[in-house]
């Protein structure tokens, strides 16, 4: 992993084969003091794609009943990664394609870069956000 920071608060994260995507983005947030920001661009290829997504509309109170988790091995072309960073913690979504299937969801730890990864983080100054669970246990953005 290598990171580059511009004068206007953009952080470019370059990932190489074998790097872990989410873990590297989290490290870049720590290294560059990104408290509130956004991942505004993300592309690459993964050999392991770990995601979860909500597959129901009734939203049960038990969080373990809400999500479908997928660990997908193979060559995944990542066409987009984006999301918000609050309290230094990224909440990111990803879209990937393996030649036959397109899938998207919440980016989880353990996504292994196959060829490369390139992500752009934009720091947002003058705003402090955090996430707090609502009455249904859904983490929602709020001012800190």
Short mmCIF file of C-alpha atoms in Angstrom, two decimals:
data_model
loop_
_atom_site.label_atom_id
_atom_site.label_comp_id
_atom_site.label_asym_id
_atom_site.label_seq_id
_atom_site.Cartn_x
_atom_site.Cartn_y
_atom_site.Cartn_z
CA UNK A 1 0.00 0.00 0.00
CA UNK A 2 1.10 3.51 -0.72
CA UNK A 3 -0.81 6.73 -0.05
CA UNK A 4 -0.53 10.24 -1.46
CA UNK A 5 -2.14 13.38 -0.01
CA UNK A 6 -2.93 16.56 -1.93
CA UNK A 7 -2.96 20.10 -0.55
CA UNK A 8 -6.77 20.20 -0.76
CA UNK A 9 -7.39 17.12 1.41
CA UNK A 10 -7.65 14.27 -1.07
CA UNK A 11 -5.88 11.04 -0.17
CA UNK A 12 -5.12 8.57 -2.94
CA UNK A 13 -4.62 4.97 -1.79
CA UNK A 14 -2.76 2.58 -4.09
CA UNK A 15 -3.10 -1.11 -3.27
CA UNK A 16 -1.02 -3.90 -4.74
CA UNK A 17 -1.58 -7.62 -5.19
CA UNK A 18 -2.32 -9.28 -1.85
CA UNK A 19 -3.24 -6.06 0.01
CA UNK A 20 -6.53 -5.98 1.92
CA UNK A 21 -8.91 -3.29 0.67
CA UNK A 22 -10.98 -2.21 3.68
CA UNK A 23 -8.16 -2.68 6.15
CA UNK A 24 -5.86 -0.53 3.98
CA UNK A 25 -8.48 2.21 3.61
CA UNK A 26 -8.91 2.20 7.40
CA UNK A 27 -5.12 2.49 7.83
CA UNK A 28 -5.02 5.38 5.34
CA UNK A 29 -7.74 7.16 7.36
CA UNK A 30 -5.61 6.74 10.49
CA UNK A 31 -2.36 7.77 8.76
CA UNK A 32 -3.90 10.90 7.21
CA UNK A 33 -6.17 11.89 10.14
CA UNK A 34 -9.43 11.45 8.20
CA UNK A 35 -12.18 11.82 10.81
CA UNK A 36 -15.07 12.79 8.52
CA UNK A 37 -14.85 12.23 4.80
CA UNK A 38 -15.95 10.21 1.82
CA UNK A 39 -14.51 7.56 -0.44
CA UNK A 40 -15.40 9.26 -3.71
CA UNK A 41 -13.81 6.79 -6.11
CA UNK A 42 -12.65 3.21 -5.96
CA UNK A 43 -11.64 0.70 -8.61
CA UNK A 44 -9.52 -2.41 -8.85
CA UNK A 45 -9.60 -6.19 -8.96
CA UNK A 46 -10.10 -8.58 -6.07
CA UNK A 47 -9.32 -12.27 -5.79
CA UNK A 48 -11.58 -12.47 -2.74
CA UNK A 49 -14.71 -10.33 -2.46
CA UNK A 50 -16.39 -10.24 0.97
CA UNK A 51 -19.72 -8.44 1.19
CA UNK A 52 -23.01 -8.44 3.00
CA UNK A 53 -26.36 -7.10 1.87
CA UNK A 54 -29.90 -6.85 3.22
CA UNK A 55 -32.24 -9.27 1.43
CA UNK A 56 -35.51 -8.53 3.17
CA UNK A 57 -37.96 -5.69 3.72
CA UNK A 58 -39.29 -6.50 7.20
CA UNK A 59 -36.02 -5.52 8.96
CA UNK A 60 -36.07 -7.82 11.99
CA UNK A 61 -34.78 -6.47 15.29
CA UNK A 62 -32.20 -9.28 15.47
CA UNK A 63 -29.36 -7.94 13.30
CA UNK A 64 -28.10 -11.46 12.53
CA UNK A 65 -31.39 -12.11 10.68
CA UNK A 66 -31.02 -9.08 8.38
CA UNK A 67 -28.00 -9.73 6.22
CA UNK A 68 -26.74 -12.21 3.68
CA UNK A 69 -22.97 -12.59 3.74
CA UNK A 70 -20.98 -13.69 0.70
CA UNK A 71 -17.31 -14.62 0.40
CA UNK A 72 -16.60 -14.94 -3.30
CA UNK A 73 -13.26 -16.13 -4.66
CA UNK A 74 -12.08 -15.67 -8.25
CA UNK A 75 -11.30 -12.67 -10.41
CA UNK A 76 -13.63 -9.79 -9.52
CA UNK A 77 -13.44 -6.53 -11.45
CA UNK A 78 -14.39 -3.79 -9.00
CA UNK A 79 -16.25 -1.06 -10.83
CA UNK A 80 -17.04 1.18 -7.87
CA UNK A 81 -16.39 1.61 -4.16
CA UNK A 82 -17.88 4.55 -2.30
CA UNK A 83 -19.26 5.66 1.01
CA UNK A 84 -18.95 7.91 4.04
CA UNK A 85 -16.27 8.01 6.72
CA UNK A 86 -17.59 9.04 10.15
CA UNK A 87 -15.55 9.06 13.34
CA UNK A 88 -12.67 7.71 11.24
CA UNK A 89 -14.65 4.57 10.30
CA UNK A 90 -15.49 3.91 6.63
CA UNK A 91 -18.94 2.58 5.69
CA UNK A 92 -18.41 1.51 2.09
CA UNK A 93 -20.34 -0.25 -0.64
CA UNK A 94 -18.85 -2.08 -3.60
CA UNK A 95 -19.93 -3.32 -7.02
CA UNK A 96 -18.04 -6.16 -8.67
CA UNK A 97 -18.25 -8.22 -11.87
CA UNK A 98 -16.67 -11.62 -12.58
CA UNK A 99 -17.56 -12.00 -16.26
CA UNK A 100 -20.89 -13.69 -15.58
CA UNK A 101 -22.29 -12.03 -12.49
CA UNK A 102 -22.57 -8.53 -11.05
CA UNK A 103 -22.97 -8.24 -7.31
CA UNK A 104 -22.91 -5.38 -4.84
CA UNK A 105 -23.12 -4.82 -1.15
CA UNK A 106 -21.39 -3.59 1.98
CA UNK A 107 -17.60 -3.96 1.71
CA UNK A 108 -16.32 -6.28 4.45
CA UNK A 109 -12.85 -7.03 5.78
CA UNK A 110 -10.83 -9.66 3.94
CA UNK A 111 -11.20 -8.40 0.35
CA UNK A 112 -7.88 -9.34 -1.24
CA UNK A 113 -6.50 -7.24 -4.12
CA UNK A 114 -5.78 -9.36 -7.19
CA UNK A 115 -4.02 -6.92 -9.55
CA UNK A 116 -4.48 -3.40 -8.20
CA UNK A 117 -6.70 -1.10 -6.21
CA UNK A 118 -7.03 2.68 -6.42
CA UNK A 119 -9.19 4.64 -4.00
CA UNK A 120 -9.74 8.35 -3.46
CA UNK A 121 -10.66 9.66 -0.02
CA UNK A 122 -11.87 13.25 0.42
CA UNK A 123 -11.48 14.76 3.88
CA UNK A 124 -14.42 16.93 4.91
CA UNK A 125 -13.34 19.77 7.16
CA UNK A 126 -15.73 21.64 9.44
CA UNK A 127 -18.04 18.66 9.97
CA UNK A 128 -17.83 15.92 12.61
CA UNK A 129 -20.05 12.91 12.04
CA UNK A 130 -20.57 9.68 13.95
CA UNK A 131 -22.98 6.75 13.65
CA UNK A 132 -25.52 5.86 16.31
CA UNK A 133 -28.07 3.05 16.20
CA UNK A 134 -31.72 4.02 15.91
CA UNK A 135 -34.58 2.13 17.58
CA UNK A 136 -34.23 -0.72 15.03
CA UNK A 137 -30.47 -0.99 15.55
CA UNK A 138 -29.62 0.63 12.22
CA UNK A 139 -26.52 2.83 12.45
CA UNK A 140 -27.38 6.30 11.25
CA UNK A 141 -25.19 9.31 10.63
CA UNK A 142 -25.51 12.12 13.12
CA UNK A 143 -23.46 15.14 14.12
CA UNK A 144 -20.95 14.54 16.84
#
